[in-house]
Amino acid sequence: MTGVAVVTGASSGIGEATARRLAEDGFEVVVAARRIDRLRRLAGEIGGRAVELDVTDAASVRDFAAGFDRCDLLVNNAGGALGAEPVALSDPAEWERMFAVNVLGTLRVTQALLPLLRAGAGGTIVTVTSTAAAANYEGGGGYSAAKHAEHAFSETLRLELCGQPVRVIEILPGMVRTEEFALNRFAGDAERAAAVYADVDRPLTAGDVAACVSLAVGLPPHVNIDQLVVRPLAQAAQHKVHRGALFHH
Ligand code: NDP
């Protein structure tokens, strides 16, 4: 499929890589996030359009959606984690923020673009959740709760849209090494962020996840991948990470 694709959280990491990949696939890509300078640079490189968007702000989402007369693909990618404290010590404000961006942001943007996604020849909604949408781990309570909620959103929407030509796809990545995800999680603590990936032989890259989005979207319009779980080979499960050489270099 081709047409107009919207990628939220496209100013870095998985969103940026997905925007690049979809442009290569022939989409006219609209890149959205808060940091407009980065978006403008990216849009210039891929021949797309940059639009400032804060998914936690209802007015921003309303204004954003008003700028479209067509949308064939929405990639709900904006999101992230804050903190890794145990439930007993975690900060409710961080849980609120994670719900605001991951869950309510995805809800708002989807609601705003749904009329256009339904109007065309066939629309697709891809939501990037996480393996944390399907499993919990110590210190991941708030993030897992938000990603589980995003999963519930995606599954419910698929049920509700049954009978309409709109695919609803959820991508659940495991460990992906992006520049900002772990840094944001640990409030800029680079050492703690680096420890997440320490000695892991080839965590996923943003490009790997973008390739999964491209694969799911590129299948014929009657093929709906409900959930695509993708992990690096070194991570067999949330708690099962091999640290040490894996590939012959
Ligand atoms: P990044 O931190 O690199 O990207 C997050 C993106 O979300 C940024 O472009 C940021 O842009 C945007 N964003 C944050 N808040 C808002 C907001 N209020 N409004 C609009 N955009 C916003 O992380 P990743 O690329 O690693 O993660 C992308 C997605 O993948 C997230 O949903 C994350 O939870 C998920 N994921 C990541 C994994 C990983 O290991 N890295 C694993 C599994 C899932 P800006 O600040 O400019 O607004």
XYZ file of N, CA and C and ligand atoms in Angstrom:
795
model
N 0.838 -1.193 0.000
C 0.000 0.000 0.000
C 0.874 1.245 0.000
N 0.332 2.334 -0.488
C 0.998 3.637 -0.413
C -0.064 4.676 -0.056
N 0.318 5.948 -0.083
C -0.616 7.009 0.281
C 0.021 7.898 1.329
N -0.806 8.482 2.183
C -0.295 9.387 3.215
C -0.130 8.611 4.524
N 1.087 8.676 5.075
C 1.372 8.012 6.350
C 1.718 9.052 7.401
N 1.148 8.924 8.581
C 1.482 9.787 9.720
C 2.275 8.959 10.712
N 3.430 9.454 11.118
C 4.229 8.767 12.140
C 4.390 9.706 13.330
N 3.878 9.317 14.499
C 4.062 10.147 15.689
C 5.374 9.759 16.380
N 5.971 10.726 17.073
C 7.256 10.459 17.723
C 8.344 10.206 16.702
N 8.300 10.977 15.607
C 9.241 10.737 14.501
C 10.516 11.575 14.613
N 10.689 12.276 15.735
C 11.890 13.115 15.857
C 13.110 12.323 16.319
N 12.937 11.045 16.655
C 14.087 10.230 17.075
C 13.735 8.746 16.985
N 14.749 7.927 17.172
C 14.575 6.490 17.383
C 13.706 5.752 16.366
N 12.800 4.942 16.881
C 11.974 4.063 16.047
C 11.082 4.868 15.099
N 10.547 5.965 15.587
C 9.669 6.791 14.746
C 10.420 7.369 13.563
N 11.610 7.884 13.830
C 12.421 8.460 12.746
C 12.762 7.375 11.710
N 13.218 6.230 12.195
C 13.590 5.138 11.273
C 12.377 4.656 10.478
N 11.226 4.631 11.133
C 10.001 4.189 10.449
C 9.605 5.185 9.366
N 9.746 6.464 9.673
C 9.434 7.490 8.663
C 10.336 7.329 7.446
N 11.620 7.111 7.702
C 12.567 6.920 6.582
C 12.158 5.707 5.752
N 11.842 4.631 6.432
C 11.523 3.388 5.746
C 10.231 3.510 4.921
N 9.226 4.145 5.509
C 7.948 4.289 4.795
C 8.102 5.201 3.580
N 8.970 6.204 3.698
C 9.227 7.068 2.534
C 9.871 6.247 1.422
N 10.817 5.388 1.799
C 11.443 4.494 0.805
C 10.396 3.582 0.154
N 9.410 3.188 0.957
C 8.360 2.295 0.446
C 7.379 3.029 -0.467
N 7.488 4.351 -0.533
C 6.627 5.103 -1.453
C 5.533 5.921 -0.788
N 5.515 5.947 0.534
C 4.502 6.765 1.221
C 4.899 8.235 1.207
N 3.888 9.082 1.245
C 4.092 10.506 1.511
C 3.994 10.610 3.038
N 5.117 10.900 3.695
C 5.155 10.736 5.154
C 5.039 12.077 5.885
N 4.138 12.123 6.849
C 4.014 13.281 7.727
C 4.656 12.899 9.055
N 5.702 13.642 9.426
C 6.409 13.325 10.666
C 5.971 14.296 11.758
N 5.622 13.736 12.919
C 5.038 14.554 13.981
C 5.713 14.269 15.322
N 5.928 15.307 16.091
C 6.465 15.224 17.460
C 6.532 16.652 17.985
N 7.183 16.832 19.132
C 7.276 18.203 19.679
C 8.476 18.955 19.127
N 9.575 18.272 18.867
C 10.809 18.986 18.448
C 10.807 19.216 16.931
N 10.261 20.373 16.569
C 10.010 20.662 15.159
C 11.307 20.805 14.346
N 12.381 21.285 14.961
C 13.639 21.444 14.197
C 14.129 20.107 13.672
N 14.101 19.114 14.532
C 14.535 17.769 14.105
C 13.611 17.231 13.023
N 12.328 17.479 13.194
C 11.356 16.982 12.203
C 11.580 17.634 10.844
N 11.863 18.944 10.866
C 12.062 19.654 9.587
C 13.258 19.082 8.854
N 14.320 18.794 9.612
C 15.520 18.212 8.996
C 15.186 16.872 8.351
N 14.473 16.054 9.106
C 14.107 14.716 8.615
C 13.202 14.830 7.384
N 12.196 15.687 7.475
C 11.248 15.832 6.360
C 11.990 16.266 5.097
N 12.985 17.147 5.279
C 13.776 17.591 4.129
C 14.515 16.422 3.488
N 14.999 15.514 4.338
C 15.771 14.375 3.815
C 14.905 13.345 3.100
N 13.670 13.193 3.561
C 12.832 12.118 2.999
C 11.706 12.639 2.111
N 11.699 13.951 1.881
C 10.645 14.521 1.037
C 9.280 14.442 1.693
N 9.256 14.549 3.021
C 7.979 14.465 3.757
C 7.549 15.824 4.287
N 6.617 15.799 5.229
C 6.093 17.037 5.810
C 6.257 16.960 7.329
N 6.743 18.056 7.928
C 6.956 18.090 9.380
C 5.840 18.884 10.041
N 5.235 18.320 11.079
C 4.181 19.043 11.803
C 4.412 18.857 13.302
N 4.382 19.995 14.022
C 4.573 19.940 15.466
C 3.322 19.334 16.114
N 3.547 18.422 17.049
C 2.407 17.755 17.700
C 2.798 17.341 19.108
N 1.933 17.707 20.073
C 2.064 17.166 21.426
C 0.851 16.269 21.653
N 1.082 14.968 21.688
C -0.049 14.033 21.755
C -0.793 14.104 23.089
N -0.192 14.776 24.086
C -0.865 14.888 25.383
C -1.769 16.116 25.454
N -1.781 16.905 24.383
C -2.513 18.169 24.390
C -3.664 18.087 23.375
N -4.887 18.084 23.880
C -6.060 17.879 23.013
C -6.126 18.918 21.892
N -5.803 20.176 22.203
C -5.878 21.231 21.174
C -4.824 21.004 20.095
N -3.636 20.579 20.517
C -2.563 20.306 19.560
C -2.983 19.178 18.612
N -3.600 18.142 19.145
C -4.038 17.013 18.307
C -5.150 17.467 17.361
N -6.064 18.286 17.866
C -7.172 18.778 17.027
C -6.619 19.591 15.855
N -5.708 20.531 16.157
C -5.122 21.372 15.099
C -4.341 20.508 14.103
N -3.643 19.537 14.622
C -2.849 18.637 13.784
C -3.750 17.924 12.777
N -4.816 17.325 13.265
C -5.703 16.533 12.394
C -6.413 17.408 11.372
N -6.622 18.677 11.738
C -7.312 19.594 10.812
C -6.474 19.856 9.562
N -5.188 19.554 9.621
C -4.298 19.803 8.484
C -4.314 18.697 7.432
N -5.201 17.721 7.562
C -5.226 16.589 6.636
C -6.536 16.494 5.880
N -6.449 16.058 4.622
C -7.684 15.648 3.950
C -7.597 14.187 3.525
N -6.452 13.567 3.856
C -6.291 12.149 3.539
C -5.306 11.528 4.534
N -5.585 10.341 4.991
C -4.617 9.588 5.809
C -4.881 8.103 5.587
N -3.850 7.404 5.102
C -3.999 5.978 4.800
C -3.372 5.098 5.876
N -2.351 5.637 6.529
C -1.619 4.854 7.533
C -1.270 5.752 8.714
N -1.581 5.276 9.908
C -1.182 5.985 11.134
C -0.275 5.058 11.919
N 0.920 5.540 12.251
C 1.804 4.778 13.132
C 1.858 5.499 14.477
N 1.201 4.913 15.468
C 1.224 5.441 16.832
C 2.502 4.956 17.501
N 3.499 5.818 17.500
C 4.801 5.415 18.043
C 5.233 6.277 19.224
N 4.743 7.517 19.297
C 5.170 8.421 20.381
C 4.934 7.734 21.719
N 5.927 7.777 22.574
C 5.766 7.142 23.874
C 7.103 6.957 24.543
N 7.090 6.224 25.628
C 8.335 5.964 26.330
C 8.094 5.621 27.786
N 9.218 5.393 28.491
C 9.183 4.961 29.890
C 9.796 6.034 30.775
N 9.309 6.106 32.011
C 9.901 7.006 33.005
C 10.102 6.232 34.295
N 11.354 6.134 34.732
C 11.646 5.512 36.014
C 11.656 3.995 35.970
N 12.296 3.404 37.002
C 12.353 1.940 37.106
C 12.296 1.528 38.572
N 11.576 2.336 39.352
C 11.475 2.016 40.774
C 10.436 0.912 40.981
N 10.592 0.160 42.078
C 9.538 -0.808 42.407
C 8.216 -0.081 42.697
N 7.130 -0.799 42.556
C 5.803 -0.206 42.762
C 5.750 0.557 44.088
N 6.323 -0.040 45.138
C 6.234 0.569 46.474
C 6.827 1.977 46.512
N 7.780 2.239 45.636
C 8.497 3.517 45.689
C 8.259 4.400 44.469
N 7.470 3.919 43.511
C 7.386 4.669 42.255
C 6.557 5.933 42.418
N 6.821 6.878 41.527
C 6.221 8.211 41.615
C 4.929 8.231 40.785
N 3.790 8.446 41.418
C 2.527 8.463 40.658
C 2.545 9.477 39.513
N 3.322 10.543 39.662
C 3.373 11.555 38.589
C 4.002 10.952 37.326
N 4.971 10.040 37.528
C 5.583 9.387 36.361
C 4.588 8.427 35.699
N 3.811 7.750 36.512
C 2.772 6.866 35.936
C 1.777 7.706 35.136
N 1.386 8.840 35.698
C 0.430 9.716 34.994
C 0.981 10.161 33.658
N 2.259 10.554 33.671
C 2.897 11.036 32.438
C 2.984 9.899 31.398
N 3.335 8.701 31.858
C 3.420 7.574 30.915
C 2.052 7.241 30.329
N 1.012 7.333 31.157
C -0.337 7.096 30.625
C -0.725 8.207 29.655
N -0.347 9.441 29.985
C -0.727 10.584 29.134
C -0.139 10.427 27.736
N 1.140 10.060 27.658
C 1.798 9.989 26.347
C 1.429 8.698 25.630
N 1.667 7.559 26.269
C 1.508 6.267 25.585
C 0.036 5.928 25.316
N -0.783 6.082 26.323
C -2.167 5.578 26.217
C -3.108 6.652 25.667
N -3.191 7.767 26.393
C -4.166 8.790 25.984
C -3.718 9.494 24.714
N -2.401 9.624 24.525
C -1.887 10.218 23.277
C -2.291 9.366 22.081
N -2.104 8.062 22.209
C -2.473 7.139 21.132
C -3.985 7.195 20.887
N -4.745 7.242 21.958
C -6.210 7.327 21.826
C -6.608 8.599 21.071
N -6.068 9.731 21.525
C -6.451 11.023 20.925
C -6.125 11.100 19.441
N -4.889 10.731 19.090
C -4.467 10.850 17.684
C -5.294 9.897 16.821
N -5.541 8.693 17.333
C -6.328 7.728 16.560
C -7.748 8.234 16.356
N -8.361 8.738 17.413
C -9.727 9.276 17.278
C -9.775 10.388 16.240
N -8.753 11.247 16.271
C -8.757 12.415 15.380
C -8.600 12.011 13.912
N -7.832 10.961 13.643
C -7.570 10.586 12.241
C -8.458 9.448 11.740
N -9.208 8.845 12.638
C -10.023 7.683 12.257
C -11.004 7.966 11.107
N -11.682 9.113 11.103
C -12.601 9.367 9.975
C -11.886 9.274 8.630
N -10.655 9.789 8.551
C -9.916 9.744 7.285
C -9.420 8.327 6.987
N -9.020 7.611 8.027
C -8.533 6.236 7.827
C -9.665 5.337 7.323
N -10.894 5.671 7.747
C -12.059 4.893 7.300
C -12.526 5.323 5.917
N -12.196 6.555 5.553
C -12.782 7.135 4.338
C -12.136 6.628 3.063
N -10.852 6.289 3.122
C -10.116 5.929 1.915
C -10.427 4.514 1.455
N -9.548 4.027 0.586
C -9.743 2.688 0.022
C -9.510 1.610 1.081
N -8.748 1.926 2.082
C -8.425 0.970 3.136
C -7.349 1.584 4.016
N -7.588 1.667 5.297
C -6.630 2.311 6.199
C -5.910 1.290 7.058
N -4.801 1.731 7.644
C -4.038 0.862 8.554
C -3.597 1.677 9.768
N -3.787 1.100 10.938
C -3.320 1.726 12.180
C -2.311 0.779 12.818
N -1.080 1.255 12.951
C -0.029 0.460 13.601
C 0.285 1.128 14.937
N 0.267 0.366 15.999
C 0.647 0.922 17.298
C 1.885 0.196 17.809
N 2.910 0.968 18.125
C 4.137 0.384 18.666
C 3.967 0.323 20.187
N 3.745 -0.886 20.694
C 3.630 -1.019 22.155
C 4.986 -1.496 22.665
N 5.093 -2.728 23.108
C 6.351 -3.246 23.665
C 6.087 -4.668 24.127
N 7.163 -5.436 24.321
C 6.959 -6.728 24.989
C 6.444 -6.483 26.411
N 6.623 -5.259 26.916
C 6.063 -4.907 28.229
C 4.541 -4.801 28.180
N 3.958 -4.921 26.974
C 2.491 -4.964 26.865
C 1.968 -6.363 27.145
N 2.889 -7.323 27.225
C 2.473 -8.717 27.378
C 3.108 -9.389 28.588
N 4.115 -8.765 29.190
C 4.798 -9.359 30.346
C 5.182 -8.242 31.310
N 5.265 -8.583 32.561
C 5.657 -7.581 33.560
C 7.033 -7.906 34.100
N 7.697 -6.921 34.631
C 9.009 -7.160 35.245
C 9.203 -6.188 36.397
N 10.043 -6.572 37.334
C 10.277 -5.746 38.517
C 10.804 -4.367 38.084
N 10.221 -3.335 38.612
C 10.669 -1.982 38.271
C 10.007 -1.453 37.004
N 9.183 -2.278 36.380
C 8.549 -1.830 35.127
C 7.061 -1.583 35.284
N 6.584 -1.473 36.511
C 5.135 -1.424 36.767
C 4.390 -0.379 35.956
N 4.851 0.863 36.021
C 4.123 1.946 35.346
C 4.174 1.824 33.835
N 5.352 1.498 33.325
C 5.517 1.371 31.869
C 4.704 0.181 31.356
N 4.808 -0.956 32.054
C 4.060 -2.147 31.637
C 2.561 -1.881 31.707
N 2.128 -1.191 32.738
C 0.695 -0.892 32.860
C 0.245 -0.046 31.675
N 1.056 0.942 31.306
C 0.692 1.803 30.168
C 0.698 1.005 28.867
N 1.698 0.160 28.678
C 1.772 -0.606 27.433
C 0.683 -1.689 27.388
N 0.354 -2.288 28.532
C -0.786 -3.216 28.561
C -2.055 -2.464 28.145
N -2.194 -1.240 28.601
C -3.389 -0.453 28.246
C -3.398 -0.141 26.750
N -2.240 0.149 26.198
C -2.169 0.396 24.744
C -2.534 -0.865 23.973
N -2.127 -2.017 24.508
C -2.520 -3.283 23.878
C -4.045 -3.444 23.920
N -4.634 -3.126 25.065
C -6.101 -3.241 25.199
C -6.786 -2.311 24.199
N -6.230 -1.139 24.046
C -6.750 -0.170 23.063
C -6.742 -0.795 21.666
N -5.609 -1.366 21.289
C -5.428 -1.887 19.938
C -6.385 -3.060 19.682
N -6.461 -3.968 20.664
C -7.319 -5.145 20.479
C -8.793 -4.745 20.421
N -9.169 -3.819 21.280
C -10.569 -3.371 21.305
C -10.942 -2.694 19.991
N -10.038 -1.845 19.513
C -10.301 -1.130 18.263
C -10.476 -2.119 17.101
N -9.640 -3.175 17.081
C -9.745 -4.173 16.006
C -11.129 -4.826 16.032
N -11.604 -5.127 17.226
C -12.940 -5.729 17.353
C -14.014 -4.758 16.875
N -13.863 -3.513 17.284
C -14.905 -2.528 16.958
C -14.927 -2.158 15.485
N -13.786 -2.282 14.813
C -13.729 -1.921 13.391
C -13.961 -3.117 12.474
N -14.230 -4.279 13.067
C -14.477 -5.464 12.239
C -15.659 -5.178 11.304
N -15.444 -5.438 10.010
C -16.486 -5.116 9.029
C -16.163 -3.860 8.255
N -15.079 -3.182 8.657
C -14.638 -1.984 7.931
C -13.221 -2.224 7.410
N -12.838 -1.570 6.302
C -11.530 -1.879 5.699
C -10.363 -1.164 6.383
N -10.253 -1.358 7.692
C -9.163 -0.733 8.451
C -8.427 -1.817 9.235
N -7.136 -1.967 8.944
C -6.338 -2.950 9.692
C -5.849 -2.324 10.996
N -5.784 -3.140 12.030
C -5.279 -2.658 13.328
C -4.166 -3.602 13.768
N -2.956 -3.086 13.775
C -1.751 -3.901 13.962
C -0.994 -3.413 15.193
N -0.503 -4.357 15.984
C 0.310 -3.987 17.152
C 1.702 -4.587 16.991
N 2.718 -3.751 17.133
C 4.104 -4.232 17.078
C 4.664 -4.185 18.505
N 5.211 -5.317 18.955
C 5.709 -5.403 20.336
C 7.220 -5.669 20.316
N 8.031 -4.617 20.319
C 9.480 -4.852 20.315
C 10.008 -5.158 21.718
N 11.040 -6.000 21.748
C 11.799 -6.206 22.983
C 12.867 -5.132 23.088
N 14.084 -5.533 23.384
C 15.151 -4.553 23.634
C 15.625 -3.883 22.332
N 15.402 -2.584 22.243
C 15.835 -1.818 21.077
C 16.809 -0.753 21.551
N 17.981 -0.705 20.946
C 18.936 0.329 21.357
C 18.674 1.594 20.553
N 18.032 2.565 21.180
C 17.850 3.879 20.554
C 18.583 4.893 21.431
N 18.813 6.065 20.877
C 19.647 7.038 21.591
C 18.990 7.589 22.844
N 17.658 7.721 22.822
C 17.016 8.513 23.876
C 16.145 7.720 24.849
N 15.692 6.520 24.432
C 14.690 5.809 25.242
C 15.165 5.592 26.685
N 16.325 4.948 26.850
C 16.793 4.629 28.205
C 17.258 5.890 28.939
N 17.805 6.841 28.176
C 18.221 8.115 28.794
C 17.021 8.826 29.406
N 15.910 8.856 28.659
C 14.690 9.486 29.186
C 14.173 8.722 30.396
N 14.275 7.403 30.320
C 13.760 6.581 31.418
C 14.506 6.893 32.715
N 15.829 7.066 32.591
C 16.661 7.275 33.774
C 17.051 8.734 33.942
N 16.208 9.643 33.509
C 16.380 11.088 33.727
C 17.761 11.575 33.325
N 18.263 11.092 32.194
C 19.527 11.597 31.657
C 20.773 10.902 32.194
N 20.615 9.885 33.051
C 21.760 9.162 33.620
C 22.339 8.201 32.566
N 23.409 8.648 31.884
C 23.952 7.911 30.732
C 24.511 6.551 31.139
N 25.083 6.486 32.336
C 25.687 5.221 32.789
C 24.604 4.154 32.998
N 23.535 4.574 33.645
C 22.413 3.638 33.875
C 21.769 3.221 32.561
N 21.677 4.182 31.640
C 21.074 3.887 30.334
C 21.936 2.875 29.584
N 23.253 3.076 29.617
C 24.159 2.178 28.895
C 24.106 0.768 29.482
N 23.886 0.669 30.796
C 23.875 -0.642 31.463
C 22.759 -1.546 30.930
N 21.683 -0.944 30.434
C 20.569 -1.740 29.884
C 21.078 -2.645 28.761
N 21.978 -2.098 27.950
C 22.435 -2.814 26.752
C 23.823 -3.450 26.947
N 24.359 -3.376 28.181
C 25.741 -3.800 28.415
C 25.961 -5.247 27.978
N 26.962 -5.430 27.124
C 27.392 -6.768 26.663
C 26.316 -7.536 25.897
N 25.268 -6.871 25.484
C 24.272 -7.556 24.646
C 24.765 -7.459 23.204
N 24.988 -8.628 22.624
C 25.510 -8.692 21.269
C 24.359 -8.390 20.306
N 24.336 -7.174 19.824
C 23.349 -6.696 18.855
C 21.908 -6.660 19.356
N 21.616 -5.663 20.215
C 20.201 -5.389 20.500
C 19.517 -4.988 19.190
N 18.188 -4.972 19.146
C 17.511 -4.479 17.944
C 17.889 -3.018 17.725
N 17.854 -2.605 16.473
C 18.017 -1.184 16.141
C 16.639 -0.624 15.777
N 16.580 0.701 15.744
C 15.332 1.351 15.315
C 14.968 0.893 13.901
N 15.985 0.709 13.070
C 15.750 0.258 11.690
C 15.130 -1.134 11.629
N 15.509 -1.993 12.592
C 14.917 -3.344 12.620
C 13.407 -3.259 12.869
N 13.030 -2.384 13.794
C 11.592 -2.255 14.097
C 10.868 -1.614 12.912
N 11.534 -0.631 12.289
C 10.946 0.004 11.098
C 10.700 -1.042 10.006
N 11.626 -1.988 9.878
C 11.461 -3.045 8.869
C 10.235 -3.903 9.188
N 9.968 -4.115 10.480
C 8.777 -4.893 10.872
C 7.495 -4.127 10.539
N 7.509 -2.816 10.789
C 6.336 -1.994 10.435
C 6.109 -2.089 8.930
N 7.190 -1.927 8.173
C 7.106 -1.959 6.712
C 6.567 -3.309 6.231
N 7.048 -4.372 6.852
C 6.594 -5.723 6.477
C 5.092 -5.881 6.711
N 4.654 -5.506 7.903
C 3.235 -5.683 8.258
C 2.344 -4.828 7.356
N 2.786 -3.605 7.108
C 1.992 -2.665 6.299
C 1.983 -3.091 4.830
N 3.096 -3.680 4.380
C 3.251 -4.010 2.966
C 2.505 -5.261 2.525
N 1.986 -6.037 3.466
C 1.208 -7.221 3.092
C -0.116 -6.773 2.459
N -0.759 -7.651 1.697
C -2.024 -7.251 1.063
C -3.040 -6.766 2.103
N -3.956 -5.883 1.689
C -4.841 -5.208 2.648
C -5.805 -6.123 3.407
N -5.956 -7.384 2.932
C -6.828 -8.294 3.691
C -6.039 -9.068 4.746
N -4.714 -8.828 4.818
C -3.878 -9.553 5.785
C -3.586 -8.640 6.973
N -4.096 -9.017 8.131
C -3.910 -8.205 9.346
C -3.020 -8.957 10.348
N -1.816 -8.464 10.549
C -0.980 -9.038 11.627
C -1.470 -8.409 12.927
N -2.153 -9.185 13.724
C -2.698 -8.628 14.978
C -1.573 -8.135 15.882
N -0.587 -9.040 16.088
C 0.527 -8.715 16.975
C 1.819 -9.253 16.386
N 2.819 -8.431 16.376
C 4.123 -8.889 15.896
C 5.122 -8.652 17.042
N 5.547 -9.752 17.665
C 6.515 -9.672 18.766
C 7.903 -9.828 18.164
N 8.792 -8.889 18.438
C 10.134 -8.963 17.859
C 11.178 -8.637 18.925
N 12.148 -9.527 19.042
C 13.224 -9.327 20.029
C 14.564 -9.571 19.357
N 15.636 -9.055 19.970
C 16.959 -9.454 19.486
C 17.186 -10.928 19.829
N 18.032 -11.580 19.067
C 18.308 -12.997 19.318
C 18.817 -13.213 20.744
N 19.520 -12.205 21.271
C 20.110 -12.337 22.616
C 19.077 -12.251 23.739
N 17.821 -11.937 23.402
C 16.793 -11.783 24.440
C 15.658 -12.770 24.174
N 15.671 -13.893 24.871
C 14.663 -14.922 24.609
C 13.350 -14.621 25.313
N 13.404 -13.829 26.365
C 12.205 -13.420 27.109
C 12.578 -12.181 27.911
N 11.587 -11.555 28.535
C 11.846 -10.302 29.271
C 13.026 -10.449 30.252
N 13.077 -11.607 30.951
C 14.110 -11.821 31.968
C 15.276 -12.659 31.470
N 15.263 -13.020 30.221
C 16.270 -13.975 29.719
C 17.099 -13.271 28.653
N 18.127 -12.536 29.124
C 18.985 -11.793 28.201
C 20.391 -12.383 28.267
N 20.913 -12.757 27.121
C 22.279 -13.265 27.068
C 23.234 -12.081 26.968
N 24.161 -11.974 27.920
C 25.175 -10.913 27.859
C 26.519 -11.581 27.594
N 27.111 -11.198 26.477
C 28.355 -11.836 26.047
C 28.280 -12.053 24.551
N 29.396 -12.556 23.990
C 29.437 -12.725 22.531
C 28.383 -13.728 22.088
N 27.806 -13.469 20.957
C 26.775 -14.344 20.409
C 27.073 -14.657 18.954
N 27.471 -13.625 18.247
C 27.799 -13.805 16.842
C 29.324 -13.854 16.689
N 29.809 -14.511 15.645
C 31.235 -14.456 15.329
C 31.489 -13.142 14.618
N 32.321 -12.297 15.197
C 32.524 -10.973 14.601
C 33.717 -10.970 13.656
P 12.619 7.732 21.727
O 12.678 8.339 23.089
O 13.784 7.835 20.825
O 11.363 8.315 20.916
C 10.181 8.737 21.510
C 9.499 9.691 20.550
O 8.245 10.087 21.101
C 10.311 10.956 20.307
O 10.323 11.236 18.917
C 9.535 12.027 21.053
O 9.645 13.267 20.353
C 8.114 11.480 20.971
N 7.270 12.029 22.011
C 7.448 11.957 23.361
N 6.478 12.641 23.990
C 5.674 13.144 23.009
C 4.507 13.961 23.023
N 3.970 14.395 24.171
N 3.944 14.305 21.843
C 4.482 13.879 20.677
N 5.574 13.113 20.590
C 6.156 12.750 21.761
O 12.216 6.202 21.975
P 12.127 4.933 20.995
O 12.246 5.327 19.589
O 13.029 3.919 21.558
O 10.613 4.465 21.303
C 9.538 4.669 20.399
C 8.354 3.840 20.872
O 8.745 2.473 20.948
C 7.818 4.202 22.255
O 6.413 4.070 22.257
C 8.473 3.165 23.154
O 7.722 2.958 24.329
C 8.450 1.963 22.241
N 9.433 0.924 22.547
C 10.777 1.192 22.704
C 11.661 0.164 23.014
C 13.125 0.397 23.255
O 13.779 -0.496 23.843
N 13.712 1.477 22.834
C 11.186 -1.212 23.160
C 9.784 -1.394 22.947
C 8.958 -0.362 22.651
P 9.624 14.735 21.011
O 10.408 14.665 22.287
O 10.268 15.570 19.937
O 8.180 15.069 21.194
